[in-house]
Short mmCIF file of C-alpha atoms in Angstrom, two decimals:
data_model
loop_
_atom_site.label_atom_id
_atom_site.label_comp_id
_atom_site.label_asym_id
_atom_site.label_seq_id
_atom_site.Cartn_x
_atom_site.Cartn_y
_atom_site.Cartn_z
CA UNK J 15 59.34 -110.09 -1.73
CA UNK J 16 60.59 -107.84 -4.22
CA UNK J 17 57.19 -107.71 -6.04
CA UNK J 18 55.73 -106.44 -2.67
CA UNK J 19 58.12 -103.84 -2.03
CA UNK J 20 57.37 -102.60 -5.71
CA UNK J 21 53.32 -102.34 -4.71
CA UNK J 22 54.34 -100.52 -1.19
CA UNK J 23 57.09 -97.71 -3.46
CA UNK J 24 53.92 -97.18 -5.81
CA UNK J 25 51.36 -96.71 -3.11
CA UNK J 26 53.72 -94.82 -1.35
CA UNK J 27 54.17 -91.84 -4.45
CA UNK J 28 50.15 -92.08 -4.81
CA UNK J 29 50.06 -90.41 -1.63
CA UNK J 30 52.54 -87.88 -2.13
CA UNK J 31 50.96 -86.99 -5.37
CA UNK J 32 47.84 -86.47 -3.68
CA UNK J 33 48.94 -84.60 -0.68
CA UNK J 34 50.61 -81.95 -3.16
CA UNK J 35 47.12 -81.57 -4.64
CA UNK J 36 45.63 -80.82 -1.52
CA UNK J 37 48.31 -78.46 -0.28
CA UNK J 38 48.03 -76.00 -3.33
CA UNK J 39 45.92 -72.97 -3.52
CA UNK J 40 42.09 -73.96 -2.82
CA UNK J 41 39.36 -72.59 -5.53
CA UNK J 42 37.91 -69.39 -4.18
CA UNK J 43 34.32 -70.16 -2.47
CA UNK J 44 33.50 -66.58 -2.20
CA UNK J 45 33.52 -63.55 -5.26
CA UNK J 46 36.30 -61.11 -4.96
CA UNK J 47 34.75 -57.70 -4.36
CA UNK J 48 34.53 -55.28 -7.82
CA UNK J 49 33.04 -58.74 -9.64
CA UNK J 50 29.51 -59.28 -10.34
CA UNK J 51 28.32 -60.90 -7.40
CA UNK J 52 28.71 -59.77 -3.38
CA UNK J 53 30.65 -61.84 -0.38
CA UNK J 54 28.09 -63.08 2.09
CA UNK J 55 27.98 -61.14 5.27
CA UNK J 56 27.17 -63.13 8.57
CA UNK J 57 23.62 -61.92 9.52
CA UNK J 58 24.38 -61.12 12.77
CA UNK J 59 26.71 -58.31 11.71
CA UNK J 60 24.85 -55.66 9.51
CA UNK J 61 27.13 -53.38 7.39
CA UNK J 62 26.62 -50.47 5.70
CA UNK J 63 26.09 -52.24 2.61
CA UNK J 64 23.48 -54.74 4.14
CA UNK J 65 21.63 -51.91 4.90
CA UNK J 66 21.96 -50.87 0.93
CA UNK J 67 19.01 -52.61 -1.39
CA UNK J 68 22.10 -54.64 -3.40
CA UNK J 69 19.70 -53.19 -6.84
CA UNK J 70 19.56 -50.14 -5.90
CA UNK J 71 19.26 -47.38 -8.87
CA UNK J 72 21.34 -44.69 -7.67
CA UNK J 73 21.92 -43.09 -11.34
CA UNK J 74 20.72 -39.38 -11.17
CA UNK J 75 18.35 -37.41 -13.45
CA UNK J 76 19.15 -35.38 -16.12
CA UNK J 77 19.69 -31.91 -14.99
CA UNK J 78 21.06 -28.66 -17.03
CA UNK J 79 24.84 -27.33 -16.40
CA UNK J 80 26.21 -25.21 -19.27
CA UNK J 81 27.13 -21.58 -20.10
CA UNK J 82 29.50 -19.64 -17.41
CA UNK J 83 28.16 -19.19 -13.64
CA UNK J 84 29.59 -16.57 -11.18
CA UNK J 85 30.85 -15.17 -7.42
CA UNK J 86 28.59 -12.36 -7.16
CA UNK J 87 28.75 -9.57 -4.53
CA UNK J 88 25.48 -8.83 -2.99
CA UNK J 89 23.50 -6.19 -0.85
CA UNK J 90 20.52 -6.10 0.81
CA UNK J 91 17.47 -4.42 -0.58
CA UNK J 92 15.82 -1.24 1.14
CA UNK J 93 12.10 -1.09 1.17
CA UNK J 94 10.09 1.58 0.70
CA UNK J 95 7.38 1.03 3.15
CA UNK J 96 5.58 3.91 2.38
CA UNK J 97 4.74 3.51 -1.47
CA UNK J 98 4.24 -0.36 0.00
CA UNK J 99 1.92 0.82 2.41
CA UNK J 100 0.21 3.36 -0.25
CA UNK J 101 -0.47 0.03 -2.37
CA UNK J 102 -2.04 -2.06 0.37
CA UNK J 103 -3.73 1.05 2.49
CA UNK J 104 -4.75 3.41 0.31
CA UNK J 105 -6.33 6.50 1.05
CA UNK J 106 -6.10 5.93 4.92
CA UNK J 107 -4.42 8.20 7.46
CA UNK J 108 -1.43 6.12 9.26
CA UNK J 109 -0.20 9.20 11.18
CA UNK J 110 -2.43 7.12 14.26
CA UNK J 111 -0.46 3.89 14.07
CA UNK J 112 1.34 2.96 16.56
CA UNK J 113 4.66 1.64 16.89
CA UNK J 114 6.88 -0.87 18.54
CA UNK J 115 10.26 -1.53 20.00
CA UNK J 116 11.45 -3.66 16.56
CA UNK J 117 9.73 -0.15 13.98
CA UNK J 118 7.00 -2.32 13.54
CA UNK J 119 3.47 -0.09 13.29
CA UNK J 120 -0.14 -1.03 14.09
CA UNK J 121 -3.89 0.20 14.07
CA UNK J 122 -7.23 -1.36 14.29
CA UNK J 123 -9.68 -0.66 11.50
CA UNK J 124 -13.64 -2.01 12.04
CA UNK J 125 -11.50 -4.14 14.82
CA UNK J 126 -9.19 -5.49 12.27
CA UNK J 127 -5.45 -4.99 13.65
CA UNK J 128 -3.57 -3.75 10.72
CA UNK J 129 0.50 -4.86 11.38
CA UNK J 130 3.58 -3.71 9.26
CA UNK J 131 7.09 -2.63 9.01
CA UNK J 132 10.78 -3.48 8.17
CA UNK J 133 13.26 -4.60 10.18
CA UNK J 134 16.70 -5.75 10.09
CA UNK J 135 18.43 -9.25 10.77
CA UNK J 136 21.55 -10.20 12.83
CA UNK J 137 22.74 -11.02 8.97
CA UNK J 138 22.37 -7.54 8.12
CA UNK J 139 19.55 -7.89 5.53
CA UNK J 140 15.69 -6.51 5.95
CA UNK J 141 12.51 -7.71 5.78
CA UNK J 142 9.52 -6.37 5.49
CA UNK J 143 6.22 -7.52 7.01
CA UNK J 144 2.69 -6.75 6.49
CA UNK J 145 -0.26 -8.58 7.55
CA UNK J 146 -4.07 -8.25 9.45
CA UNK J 147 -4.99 -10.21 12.49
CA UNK J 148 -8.61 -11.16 11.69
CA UNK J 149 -8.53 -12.69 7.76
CA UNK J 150 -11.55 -12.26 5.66
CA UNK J 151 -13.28 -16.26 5.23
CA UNK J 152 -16.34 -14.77 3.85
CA UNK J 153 -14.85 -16.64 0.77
CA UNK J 154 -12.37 -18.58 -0.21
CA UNK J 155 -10.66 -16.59 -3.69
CA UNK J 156 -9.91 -19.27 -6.58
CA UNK J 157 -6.46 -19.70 -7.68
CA UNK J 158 -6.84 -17.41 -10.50
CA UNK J 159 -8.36 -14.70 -8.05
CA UNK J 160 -5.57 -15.01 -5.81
CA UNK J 161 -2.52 -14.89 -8.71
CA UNK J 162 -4.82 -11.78 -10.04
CA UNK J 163 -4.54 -9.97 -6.60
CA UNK J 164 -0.67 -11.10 -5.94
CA UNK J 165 0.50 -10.41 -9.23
CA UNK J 166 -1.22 -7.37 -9.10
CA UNK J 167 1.21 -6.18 -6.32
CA UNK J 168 4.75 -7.54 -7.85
CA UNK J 169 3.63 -5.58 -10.76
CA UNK J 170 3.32 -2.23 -8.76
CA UNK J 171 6.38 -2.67 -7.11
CA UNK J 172 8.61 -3.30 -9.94
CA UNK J 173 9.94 -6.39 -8.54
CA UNK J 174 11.25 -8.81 -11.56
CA UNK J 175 10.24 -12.46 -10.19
CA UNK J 176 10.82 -16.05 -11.81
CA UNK J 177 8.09 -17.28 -13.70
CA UNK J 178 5.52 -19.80 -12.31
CA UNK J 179 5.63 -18.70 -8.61
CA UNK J 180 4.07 -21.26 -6.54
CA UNK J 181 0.80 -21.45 -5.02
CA UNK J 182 -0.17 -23.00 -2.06
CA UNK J 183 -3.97 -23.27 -1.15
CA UNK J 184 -4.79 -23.80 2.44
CA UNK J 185 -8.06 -25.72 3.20
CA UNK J 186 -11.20 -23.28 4.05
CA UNK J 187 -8.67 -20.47 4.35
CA UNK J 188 -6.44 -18.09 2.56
CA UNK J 189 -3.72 -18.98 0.36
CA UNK J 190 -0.41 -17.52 -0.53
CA UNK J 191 1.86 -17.16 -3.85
CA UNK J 192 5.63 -17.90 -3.12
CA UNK J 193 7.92 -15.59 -5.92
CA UNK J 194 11.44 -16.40 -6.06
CA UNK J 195 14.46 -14.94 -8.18
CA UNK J 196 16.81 -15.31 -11.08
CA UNK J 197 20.06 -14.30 -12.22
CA UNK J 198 20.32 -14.63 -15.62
CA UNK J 199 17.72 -17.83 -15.80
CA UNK J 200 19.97 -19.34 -12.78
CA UNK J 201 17.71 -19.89 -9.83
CA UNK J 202 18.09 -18.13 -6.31
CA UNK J 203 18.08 -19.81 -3.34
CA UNK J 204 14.33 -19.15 -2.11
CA UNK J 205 12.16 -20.38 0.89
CA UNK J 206 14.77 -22.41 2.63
CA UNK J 207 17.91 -21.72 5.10
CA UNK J 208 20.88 -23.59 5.45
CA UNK J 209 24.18 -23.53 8.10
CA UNK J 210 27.17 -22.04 6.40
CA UNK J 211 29.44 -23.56 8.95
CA UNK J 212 29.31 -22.56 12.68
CA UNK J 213 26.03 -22.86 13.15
CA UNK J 214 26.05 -19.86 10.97
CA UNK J 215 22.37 -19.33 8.52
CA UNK J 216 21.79 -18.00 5.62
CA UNK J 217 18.14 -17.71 4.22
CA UNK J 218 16.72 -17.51 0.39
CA UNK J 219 14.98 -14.71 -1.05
CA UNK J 220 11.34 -14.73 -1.87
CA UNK J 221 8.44 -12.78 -1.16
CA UNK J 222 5.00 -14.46 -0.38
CA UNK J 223 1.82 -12.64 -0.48
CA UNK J 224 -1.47 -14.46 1.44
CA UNK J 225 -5.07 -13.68 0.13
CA UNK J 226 -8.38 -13.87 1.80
CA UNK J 227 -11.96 -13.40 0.45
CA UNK J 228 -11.22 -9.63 0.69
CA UNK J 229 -8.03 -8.98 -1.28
CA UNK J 230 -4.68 -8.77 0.70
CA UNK J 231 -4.26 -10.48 3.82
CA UNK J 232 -0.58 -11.03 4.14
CA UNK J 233 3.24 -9.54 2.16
CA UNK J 234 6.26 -10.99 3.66
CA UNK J 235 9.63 -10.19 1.66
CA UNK J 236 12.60 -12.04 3.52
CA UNK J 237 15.94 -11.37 2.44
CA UNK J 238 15.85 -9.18 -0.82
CA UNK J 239 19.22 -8.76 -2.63
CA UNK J 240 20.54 -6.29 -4.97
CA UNK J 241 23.48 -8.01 -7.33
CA UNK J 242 26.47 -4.91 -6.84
CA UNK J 243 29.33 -6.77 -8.61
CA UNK J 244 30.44 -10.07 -10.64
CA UNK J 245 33.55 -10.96 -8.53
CA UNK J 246 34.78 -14.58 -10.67
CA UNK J 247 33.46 -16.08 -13.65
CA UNK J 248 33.04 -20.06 -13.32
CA UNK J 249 32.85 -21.79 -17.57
CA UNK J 250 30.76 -24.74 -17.03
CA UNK J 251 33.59 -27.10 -17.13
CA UNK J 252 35.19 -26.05 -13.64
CA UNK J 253 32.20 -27.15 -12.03
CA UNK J 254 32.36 -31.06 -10.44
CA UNK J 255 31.30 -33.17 -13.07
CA UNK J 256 28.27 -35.49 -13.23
CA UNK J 257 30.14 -38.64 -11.72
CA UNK J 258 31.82 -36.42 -9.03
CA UNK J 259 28.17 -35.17 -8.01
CA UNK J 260 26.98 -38.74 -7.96
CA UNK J 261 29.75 -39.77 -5.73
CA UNK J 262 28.77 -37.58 -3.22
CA UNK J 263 25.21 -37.89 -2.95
CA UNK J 264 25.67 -41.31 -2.88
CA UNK J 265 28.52 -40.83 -0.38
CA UNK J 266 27.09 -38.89 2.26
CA UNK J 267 23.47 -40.60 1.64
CA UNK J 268 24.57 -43.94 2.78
CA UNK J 269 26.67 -42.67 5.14
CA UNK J 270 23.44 -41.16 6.54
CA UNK J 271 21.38 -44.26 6.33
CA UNK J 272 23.95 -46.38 7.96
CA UNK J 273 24.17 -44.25 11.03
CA UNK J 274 20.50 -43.96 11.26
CA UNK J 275 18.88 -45.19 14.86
CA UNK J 276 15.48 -46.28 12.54
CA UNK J 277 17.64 -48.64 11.18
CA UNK J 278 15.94 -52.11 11.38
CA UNK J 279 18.52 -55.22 10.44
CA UNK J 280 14.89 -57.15 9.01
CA UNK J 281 14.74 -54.15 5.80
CA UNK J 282 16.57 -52.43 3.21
CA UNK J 283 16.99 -49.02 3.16
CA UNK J 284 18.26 -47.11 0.53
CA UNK J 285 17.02 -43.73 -1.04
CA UNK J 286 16.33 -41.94 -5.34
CA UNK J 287 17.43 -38.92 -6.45
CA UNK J 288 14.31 -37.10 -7.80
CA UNK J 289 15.50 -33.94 -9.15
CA UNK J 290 19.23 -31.61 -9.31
CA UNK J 291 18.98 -28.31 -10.01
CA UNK J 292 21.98 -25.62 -10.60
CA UNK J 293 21.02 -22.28 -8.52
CA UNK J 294 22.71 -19.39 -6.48
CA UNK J 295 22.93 -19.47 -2.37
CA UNK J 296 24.00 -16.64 -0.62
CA UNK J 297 27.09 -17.21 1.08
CA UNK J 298 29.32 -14.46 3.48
CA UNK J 299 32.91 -14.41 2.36
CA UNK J 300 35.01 -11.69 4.36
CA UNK J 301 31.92 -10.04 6.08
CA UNK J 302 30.29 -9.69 2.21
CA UNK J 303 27.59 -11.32 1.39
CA UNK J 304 27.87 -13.29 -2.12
CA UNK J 305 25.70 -15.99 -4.28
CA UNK J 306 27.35 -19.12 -5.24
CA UNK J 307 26.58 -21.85 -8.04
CA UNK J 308 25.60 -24.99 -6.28
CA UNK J 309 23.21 -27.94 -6.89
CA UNK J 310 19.92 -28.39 -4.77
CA UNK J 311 19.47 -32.05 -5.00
CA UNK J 312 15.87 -33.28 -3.78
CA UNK J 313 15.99 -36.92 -3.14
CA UNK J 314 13.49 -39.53 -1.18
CA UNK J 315 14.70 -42.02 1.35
CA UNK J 316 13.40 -45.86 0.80
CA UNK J 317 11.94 -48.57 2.79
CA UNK J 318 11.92 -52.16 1.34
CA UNK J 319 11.97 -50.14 -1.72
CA UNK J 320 9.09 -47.87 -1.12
CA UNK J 321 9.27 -44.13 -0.32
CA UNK J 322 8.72 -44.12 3.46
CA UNK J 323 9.94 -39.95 3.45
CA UNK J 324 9.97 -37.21 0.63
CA UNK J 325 11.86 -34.24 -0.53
CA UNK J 326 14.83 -34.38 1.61
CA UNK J 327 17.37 -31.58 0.11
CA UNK J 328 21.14 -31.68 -0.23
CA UNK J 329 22.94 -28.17 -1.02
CA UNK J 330 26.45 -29.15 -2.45
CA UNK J 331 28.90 -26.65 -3.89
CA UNK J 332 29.37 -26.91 -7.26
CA UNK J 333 33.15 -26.09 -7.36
CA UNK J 334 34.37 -27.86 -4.51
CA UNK J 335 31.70 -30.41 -4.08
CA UNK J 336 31.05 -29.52 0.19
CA UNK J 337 28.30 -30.32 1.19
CA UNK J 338 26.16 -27.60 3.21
CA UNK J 339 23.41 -29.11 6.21
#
């Protein structure tokens, strides 16, 4: 009797020496987020970071931020249109043009309409227009023809342009030369607008002159400034750093995918950073007008990890990091 008692006291602490096994903490079956690998996510409930190609390269490319950048005060330029006009209509009698309710002028030469003029913006700033209604396709210029002709004019008026402007050759018609701006080797904003905030635009400076087979068909300058004052100095170092600027492209780029109605749950989306570039936007501060360092950041959006759109572009201040749409 006693020896079965004995076998029934040591059976008895097996089991409690199991049961405190069992009732400690279990091994983890998933990876705590921050370690190498990723918690699985029930299908049926796609997350932002579902969405996200788990290997995606989201590093960005080198781009150049040293020296001191500035607040500068700006005005808007005042064209001549008569030493203009004296440049693309020479020798011919305008006193028979005639004009419109926005100061624009016209005449017909040999039935070519001849259109030109400056006018002002709700922003303030002018631009100046001129252009012919019937372009000469006799034959198409070459590239070096057309940067002969344009360059020809940015030379006569004095204008001081960045170098390489870029041409843009249109098929079995005329093309056109884009010239943007510099301050001090610093980029201006050029042939693109953005919202300041209120559904409030500001637009780039450039000036883009069209050729056909018979010299100039087209000038358009949009938004010429004059720099009047340097109102802050910005050293290098007070402008977000390189992590800070990857942080919010990477932010506000997933943010975007993720809310996204082309968003299929059967691909990965993700998008590259292809280029950063420090430049000047205009900016109105206190009814002045003033450029601003900032980064223009060109990225593409993915697919699966193929490009499925190109050169998307981010404006983000490069003091406070806000991001302009």
């Amino acid at each position: 009797m006693k020896r079965i008692l004995l076998w029934m006291m040591l059976l008895l602490c097996l089991l409690a020496f199991t049961g405190c096994q069992e009732s400690g903490n279990p091994v983890p079956t998933e990876t705590p987020a921050g370690n190498e690998g990723e918690s699985e996510k029930p299908v049926s409930q796609p997350s932002e970071a579902s969405q996200m190609p788990q290997d995606a390269d989201h590093s960005l490319p080198d781009y150049e931020c040293a020296g001191t950048y500035y607040k500068l005060e700006v005005t808007p330029v005042v064209y001549d249109v008569e030493a203009i006009m004296e440049y693309l209509m020479p020798g011919i009698d305008r006193s028979r043009a005639q004009s419109d309710e926005w100061g624009r002028y016209s005449m017909e030469i040999d039935n070519v309409t001849y259109t030109w003029g400056s006018f002002t913006e709700d922003s303030g700033f002018h631009n100046f227009d001129y252009h012919k209604n019937v372009p000469d396709l006799s034959r198409i210029p070459t590239e070096q023809e057309a940067r002969a002709y344009s360059d020809d004019f940015i030379r006569y008026m004095g204008y001081k342009v960045a170098e390489d402007p870029k041409f843009e050759e249109r098929e079995n018609g005329p093309c056109s030369i884009y010239y943007y701006f510099e301050y001090e080797g610093v980029p201006i904003l050029g042939n693109f607008s953005y919202n300041m905030g209120n559904d409030e635009f500001a637009q780039g400076e450039y000036i883009e002159v069209a050729i056909d087979g018979g010299g100039v068909l087209k000038v358009g300058m949009t938004h010429l400034y004059d720099v009047a004052a340097v109102l802050e100095e910005y050293p290098d170092e007070e402008l977000i750093s390189r992590d800070q600027l990857a942080d919010i492209i990477n932010l506000k780029r997933e943010a975007s995918i993720a809310s996204s109605e082309d968003w299929d749950p059967g691909h990965e989306y993700g998008f590259r950073t292809d280029e950063i570039e420090l430049i000047y936007i205009p900016a109105q501060e206190n009814d002045k007008w003033v450029f601003l360092p900032a980064f223009r950041v060109r990225y593409s959006d993915l697919k699966d990890g193929e490009v499925r759109s190109e050169a998307g572009v981010m404006l983000i201040d490069a003091l406070s990091g806000y991001v302009y749409y």
